[in-house]
Coordinates of C-alpha atoms and ligand atoms in Angstrom, one line a residue:
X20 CA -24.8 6.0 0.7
X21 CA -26.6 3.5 -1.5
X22 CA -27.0 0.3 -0.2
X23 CA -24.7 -1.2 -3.2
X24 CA -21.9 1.1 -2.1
X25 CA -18.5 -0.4 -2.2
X26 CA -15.4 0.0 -0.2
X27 CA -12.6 -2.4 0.4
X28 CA -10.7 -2.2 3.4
X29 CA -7.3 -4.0 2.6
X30 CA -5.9 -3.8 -1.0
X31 CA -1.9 -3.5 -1.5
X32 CA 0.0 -0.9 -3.3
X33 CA 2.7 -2.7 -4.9
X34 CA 5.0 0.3 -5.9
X35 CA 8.0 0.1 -7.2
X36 CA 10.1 0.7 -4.4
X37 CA 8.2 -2.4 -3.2
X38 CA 9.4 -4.8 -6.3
X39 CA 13.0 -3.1 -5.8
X40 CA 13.0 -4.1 -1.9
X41 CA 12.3 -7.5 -3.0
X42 CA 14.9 -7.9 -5.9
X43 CA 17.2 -6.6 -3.2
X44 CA 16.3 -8.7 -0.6
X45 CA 16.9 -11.6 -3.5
X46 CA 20.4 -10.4 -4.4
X47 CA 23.1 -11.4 -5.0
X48 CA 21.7 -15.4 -5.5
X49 CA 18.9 -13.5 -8.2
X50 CA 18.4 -11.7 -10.4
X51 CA 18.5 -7.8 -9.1
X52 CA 16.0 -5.5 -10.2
X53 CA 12.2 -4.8 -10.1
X54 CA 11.8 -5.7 -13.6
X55 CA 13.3 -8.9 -13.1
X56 CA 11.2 -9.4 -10.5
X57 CA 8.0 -8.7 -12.3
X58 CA 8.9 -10.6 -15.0
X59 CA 9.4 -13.7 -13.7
X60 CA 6.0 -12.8 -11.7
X61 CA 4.3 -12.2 -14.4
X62 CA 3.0 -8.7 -13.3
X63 CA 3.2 -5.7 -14.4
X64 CA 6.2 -3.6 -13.4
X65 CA 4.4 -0.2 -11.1
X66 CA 5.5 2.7 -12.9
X67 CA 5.4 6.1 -10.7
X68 CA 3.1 6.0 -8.0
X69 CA 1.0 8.3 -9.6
X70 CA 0.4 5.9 -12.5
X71 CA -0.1 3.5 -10.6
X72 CA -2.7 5.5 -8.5
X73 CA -3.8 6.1 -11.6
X74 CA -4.1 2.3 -12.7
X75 CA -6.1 1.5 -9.1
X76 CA -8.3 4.1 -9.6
X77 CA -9.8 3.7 -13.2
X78 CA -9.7 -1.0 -11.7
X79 CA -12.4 0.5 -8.9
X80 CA -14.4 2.6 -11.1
X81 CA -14.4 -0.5 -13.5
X82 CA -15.8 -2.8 -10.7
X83 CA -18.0 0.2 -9.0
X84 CA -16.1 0.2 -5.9
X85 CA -16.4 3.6 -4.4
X86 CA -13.2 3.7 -1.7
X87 CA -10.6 1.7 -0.9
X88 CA -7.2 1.3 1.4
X89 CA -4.0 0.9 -0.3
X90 CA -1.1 -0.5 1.9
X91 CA 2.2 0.4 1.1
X92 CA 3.7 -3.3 1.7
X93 CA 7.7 -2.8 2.6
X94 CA 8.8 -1.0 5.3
X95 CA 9.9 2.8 4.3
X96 CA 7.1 2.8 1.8
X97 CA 5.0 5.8 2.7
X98 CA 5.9 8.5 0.1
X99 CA 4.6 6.0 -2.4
X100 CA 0.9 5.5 -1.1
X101 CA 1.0 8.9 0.3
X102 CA 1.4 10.1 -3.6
X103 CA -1.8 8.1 -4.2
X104 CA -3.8 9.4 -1.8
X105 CA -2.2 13.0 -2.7
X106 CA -3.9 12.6 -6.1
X107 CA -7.6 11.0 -5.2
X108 CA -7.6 11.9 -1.5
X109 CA -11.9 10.8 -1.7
X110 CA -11.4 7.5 -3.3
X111 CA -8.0 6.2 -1.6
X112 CA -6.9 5.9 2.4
X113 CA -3.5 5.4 2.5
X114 CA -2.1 2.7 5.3
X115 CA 1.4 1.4 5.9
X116 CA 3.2 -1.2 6.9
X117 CA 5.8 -0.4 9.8
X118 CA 8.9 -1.8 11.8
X119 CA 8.5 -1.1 15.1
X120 CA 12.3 -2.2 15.8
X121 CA 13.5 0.7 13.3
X122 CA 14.7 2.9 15.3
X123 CA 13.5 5.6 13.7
X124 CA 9.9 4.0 13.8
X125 CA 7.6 6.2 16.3
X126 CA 9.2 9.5 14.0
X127 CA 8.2 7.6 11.0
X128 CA 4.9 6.8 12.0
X129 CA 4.4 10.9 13.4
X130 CA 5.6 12.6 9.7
X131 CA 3.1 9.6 8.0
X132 CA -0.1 10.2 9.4
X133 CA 0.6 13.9 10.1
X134 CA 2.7 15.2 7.2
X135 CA 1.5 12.4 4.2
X136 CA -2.0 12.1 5.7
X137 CA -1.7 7.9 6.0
X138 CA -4.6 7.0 8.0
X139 CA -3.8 3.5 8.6
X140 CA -0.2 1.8 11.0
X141 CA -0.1 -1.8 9.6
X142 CA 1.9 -4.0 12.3
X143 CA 3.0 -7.6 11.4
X144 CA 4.2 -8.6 14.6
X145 CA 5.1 -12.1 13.2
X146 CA 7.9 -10.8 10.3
X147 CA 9.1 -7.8 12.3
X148 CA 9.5 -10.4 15.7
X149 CA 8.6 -7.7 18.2
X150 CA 5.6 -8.8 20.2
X151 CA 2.9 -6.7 20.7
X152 CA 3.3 -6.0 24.5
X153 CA 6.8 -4.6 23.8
X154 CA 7.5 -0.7 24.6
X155 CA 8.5 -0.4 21.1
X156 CA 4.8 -1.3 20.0
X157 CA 3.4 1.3 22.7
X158 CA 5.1 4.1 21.6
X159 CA 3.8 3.4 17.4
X160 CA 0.0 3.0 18.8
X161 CA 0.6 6.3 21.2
X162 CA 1.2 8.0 17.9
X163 CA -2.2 7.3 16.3
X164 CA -3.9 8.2 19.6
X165 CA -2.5 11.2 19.5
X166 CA -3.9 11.6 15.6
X167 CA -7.6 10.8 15.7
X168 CA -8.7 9.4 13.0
X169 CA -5.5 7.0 12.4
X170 CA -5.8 3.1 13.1
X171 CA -3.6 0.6 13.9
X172 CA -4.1 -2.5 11.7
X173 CA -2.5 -6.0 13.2
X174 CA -2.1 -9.0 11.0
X175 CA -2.2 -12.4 13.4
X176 CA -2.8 -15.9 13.0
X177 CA -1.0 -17.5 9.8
X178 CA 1.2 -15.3 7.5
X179 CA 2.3 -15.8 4.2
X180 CA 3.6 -13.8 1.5
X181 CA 2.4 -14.9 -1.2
X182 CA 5.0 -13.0 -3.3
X183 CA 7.8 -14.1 -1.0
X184 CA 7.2 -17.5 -1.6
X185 CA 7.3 -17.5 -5.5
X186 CA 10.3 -15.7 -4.9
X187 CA 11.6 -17.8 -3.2
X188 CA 12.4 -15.5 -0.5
X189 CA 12.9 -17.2 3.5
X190 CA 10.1 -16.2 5.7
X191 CA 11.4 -17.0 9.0
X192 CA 8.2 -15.3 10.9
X193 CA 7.4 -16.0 14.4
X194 CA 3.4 -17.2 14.0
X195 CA 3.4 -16.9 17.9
X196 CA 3.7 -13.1 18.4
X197 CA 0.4 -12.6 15.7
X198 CA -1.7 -13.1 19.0
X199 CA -5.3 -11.5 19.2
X200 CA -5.4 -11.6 22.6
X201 CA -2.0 -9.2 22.9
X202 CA -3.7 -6.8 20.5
X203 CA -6.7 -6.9 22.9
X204 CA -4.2 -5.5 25.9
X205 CA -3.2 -2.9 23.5
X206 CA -7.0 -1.8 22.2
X207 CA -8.1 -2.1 26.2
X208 CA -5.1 0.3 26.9
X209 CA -6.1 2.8 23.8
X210 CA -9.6 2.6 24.0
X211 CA -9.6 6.1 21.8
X212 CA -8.0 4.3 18.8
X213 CA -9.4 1.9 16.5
X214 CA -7.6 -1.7 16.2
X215 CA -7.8 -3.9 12.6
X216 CA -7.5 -7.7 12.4
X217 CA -7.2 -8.6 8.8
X218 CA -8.7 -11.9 7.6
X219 CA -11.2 -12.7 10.9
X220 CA -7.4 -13.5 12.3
X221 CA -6.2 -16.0 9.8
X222 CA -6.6 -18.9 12.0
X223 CA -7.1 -17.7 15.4
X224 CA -10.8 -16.8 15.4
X225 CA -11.5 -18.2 18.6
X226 CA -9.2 -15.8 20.3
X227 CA -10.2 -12.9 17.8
X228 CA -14.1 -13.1 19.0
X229 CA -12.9 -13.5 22.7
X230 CA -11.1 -10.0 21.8
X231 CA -13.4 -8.2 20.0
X232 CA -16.2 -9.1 22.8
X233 CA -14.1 -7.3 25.7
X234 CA -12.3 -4.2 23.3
X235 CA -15.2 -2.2 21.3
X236 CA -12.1 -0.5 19.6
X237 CA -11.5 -3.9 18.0
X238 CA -12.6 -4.2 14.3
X239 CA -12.3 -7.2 11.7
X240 CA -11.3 -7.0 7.8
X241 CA -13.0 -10.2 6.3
X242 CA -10.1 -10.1 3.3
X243 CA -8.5 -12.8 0.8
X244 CA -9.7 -15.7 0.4
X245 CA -9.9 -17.0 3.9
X246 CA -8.2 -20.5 3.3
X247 CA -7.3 -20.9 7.3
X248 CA -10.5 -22.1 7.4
X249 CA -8.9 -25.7 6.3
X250 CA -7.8 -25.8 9.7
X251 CA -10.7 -25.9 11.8
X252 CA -12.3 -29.3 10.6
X253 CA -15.8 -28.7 8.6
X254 CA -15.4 -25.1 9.4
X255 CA -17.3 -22.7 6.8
X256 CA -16.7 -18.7 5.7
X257 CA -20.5 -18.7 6.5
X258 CA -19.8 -19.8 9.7
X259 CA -17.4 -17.5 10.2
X260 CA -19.2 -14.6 9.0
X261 CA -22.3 -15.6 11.3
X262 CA -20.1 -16.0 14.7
X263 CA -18.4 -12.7 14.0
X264 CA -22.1 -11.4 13.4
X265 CA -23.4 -12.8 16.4
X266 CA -19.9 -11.4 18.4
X267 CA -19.5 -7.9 17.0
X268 CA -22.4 -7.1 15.2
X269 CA -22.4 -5.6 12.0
X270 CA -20.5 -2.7 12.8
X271 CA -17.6 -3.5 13.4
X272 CA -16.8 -6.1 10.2
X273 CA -15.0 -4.2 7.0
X274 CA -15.4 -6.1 3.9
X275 CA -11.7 -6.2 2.1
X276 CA -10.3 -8.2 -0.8
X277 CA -6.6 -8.1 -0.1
X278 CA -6.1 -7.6 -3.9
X279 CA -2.5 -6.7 -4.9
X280 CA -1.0 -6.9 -8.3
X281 CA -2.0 -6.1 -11.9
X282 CA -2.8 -7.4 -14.3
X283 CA -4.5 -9.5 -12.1
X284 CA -6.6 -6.3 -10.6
X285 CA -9.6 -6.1 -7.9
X286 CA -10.4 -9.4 -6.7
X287 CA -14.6 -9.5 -7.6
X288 CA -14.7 -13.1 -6.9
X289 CA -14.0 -12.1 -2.8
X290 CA -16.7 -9.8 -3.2
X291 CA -19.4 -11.8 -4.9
X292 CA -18.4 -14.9 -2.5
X293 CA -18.6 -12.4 0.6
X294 CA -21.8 -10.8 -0.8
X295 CA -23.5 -14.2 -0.9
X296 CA -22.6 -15.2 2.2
X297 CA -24.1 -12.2 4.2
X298 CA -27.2 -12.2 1.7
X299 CA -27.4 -16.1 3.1
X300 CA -27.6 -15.1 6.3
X301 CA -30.4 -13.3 6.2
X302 CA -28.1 -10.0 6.9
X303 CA -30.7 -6.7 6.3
X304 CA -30.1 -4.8 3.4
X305 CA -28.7 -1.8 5.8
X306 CA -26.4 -4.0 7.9
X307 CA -24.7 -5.4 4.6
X308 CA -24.3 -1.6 4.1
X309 CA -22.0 -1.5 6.9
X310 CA -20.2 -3.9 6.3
X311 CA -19.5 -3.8 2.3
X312 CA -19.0 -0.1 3.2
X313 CA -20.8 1.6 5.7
X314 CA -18.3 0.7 8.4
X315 CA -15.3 1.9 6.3
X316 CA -16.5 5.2 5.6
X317 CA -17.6 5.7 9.7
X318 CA -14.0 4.9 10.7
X319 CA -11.7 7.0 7.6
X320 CA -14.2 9.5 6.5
X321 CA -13.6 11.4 3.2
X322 CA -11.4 14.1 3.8
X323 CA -13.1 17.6 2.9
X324 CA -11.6 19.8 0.8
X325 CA -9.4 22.4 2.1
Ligands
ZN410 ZN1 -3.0 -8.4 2.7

């Protein structure tokens, strides 16, 4: 791998099943379809998933990115990232945002990762108001143990949709159950199976550090735009980016963007923001490697072809 090797571990495949679960969610007080919906966004309205595979694809190639994970954003999603990955299995690893209270949830999880060949269980603890130490949680993480190769991605700290909010849509989520040390129980009790926190924990890096020190399973996405950081007085990403150095080393750190939506595209101003930072730092060539890349590719390698 060259040492300018890109791969971006948190990007969101807004499908259209995704724009039509929010326009339903909206009805009857809005307007009701997707197109609606991306119109008053302002994005453009996801044709098939193979398009917009199609649309991701030739927005990394522009910006050099070699890899990236797509996350199919609603619940009941799967088929539509699993279509992506179906077409450009080497450049795309397809992850997925589950309800564990669905009943149905530790069967969905199975026929994702070993059927569609989605290598990533996205929990959001917060929205879906099932805390982590709950059975239901246990039996979705006993299915990626029992697939090696499958990780289970947490979001903690602060949430917000983004979307939701210009929407207009209520997000009654429960910040307290988006708790880093709950996720550490679950990585000490699945040592096997690799464990995500997106964004350094959006807020609760303290607690995120504490967790990654005692669970070596534990691995940080540095994604978005990291804007917690307002809530910690004087606090810097730089400073961020050096105590999660100093804690987990550069192994365990996977540079994301959290980019979503077109026309909009690949967010390179994450990038070149993140790149500076770790170039600050005095981060060797090789360990920036790792984490713009290196660190991705070690945990979802490229499948080979049958
Ligand atoms: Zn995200």
């Amino acid at each position: 791998m060259s040492a300018t090797a890109i791969n971006d571990a948190h990007c969101h495949f807004f499908s259209a099943r995704f724009f039509a679960a929010l326009a339903a969610q909206r009805a009857p007080s809005g307007s009701g379809t997707a197109a609606d919906v991306c119109g008053e966004l302002q994005w453009e309205l996801p044709d098939t998933s193979e398009a917009l595979a199609d649309r991701w694809l030739a927005e990394l190639d522009a910006h050099h990115v070699n890899r990236a994970a797509l996350i199919a954003s609603v619940p009941g999603d799967e088929e539509s990232v699993a279509a992506a990955i179906a077409r450009h299995p080497a450049r795309f690893v397809g992850f997925f945002m589950l309800d564990p209270s669905a009943p149905d949830a530790p069967a969905r999880a199975t026929r994702a990762v070993a059927q569609l060949g989605l290598r990533g269980i996205c929990l959001f603890p917060a929205m879906h108001q099932v805390p982590l130490d709950d059975e239901r949680v246990r039996k979705v993480v006993e299915v990626a143990a029992a697939n090696p190769g499958v990780a289970v991605f947490v979001h903690c700290g602060v949430l917000t949709v983004g979307v939701r909010r210009r929407l207009g849509l209520p997000s009654r989520f429960d910040l307290r159950l988006g708790d880093p040390r709950a996720v550490a129980r679950l990585a000490l009790a699945f040592p096997q199976v690799p464990f995500i926190i997106p964004h350094f924990g959006a807020g609760t890096l303290q607690d995120v550090l504490m967790a990654a020190d005692v669970c070596p399973n534990l691995h940080v996405d540095t994604s978005s735009s990291n804007n917690w950081t307002r809530y910690t007085p004087g606090l810097t990403l730089q400073a961020v980016f050096g105590s999660a150095l100093t804690v987990l080393g550069p192994g365990r750190l996977l540079f994301g963007t959290d980019s979503s939506c077109f026309p909009r595209g690949w967010l390179r101003g994450v990038y070149e923001d993140q790149k500076r930072i770790v170039d600050a730092l005095g981060t060797s060539a090789a360990d920036a490697a790792r984490i713009f890349g290196g660190n991705f590719d070690a945990l979802f390698t490229v499948p080979v072809k049958p």
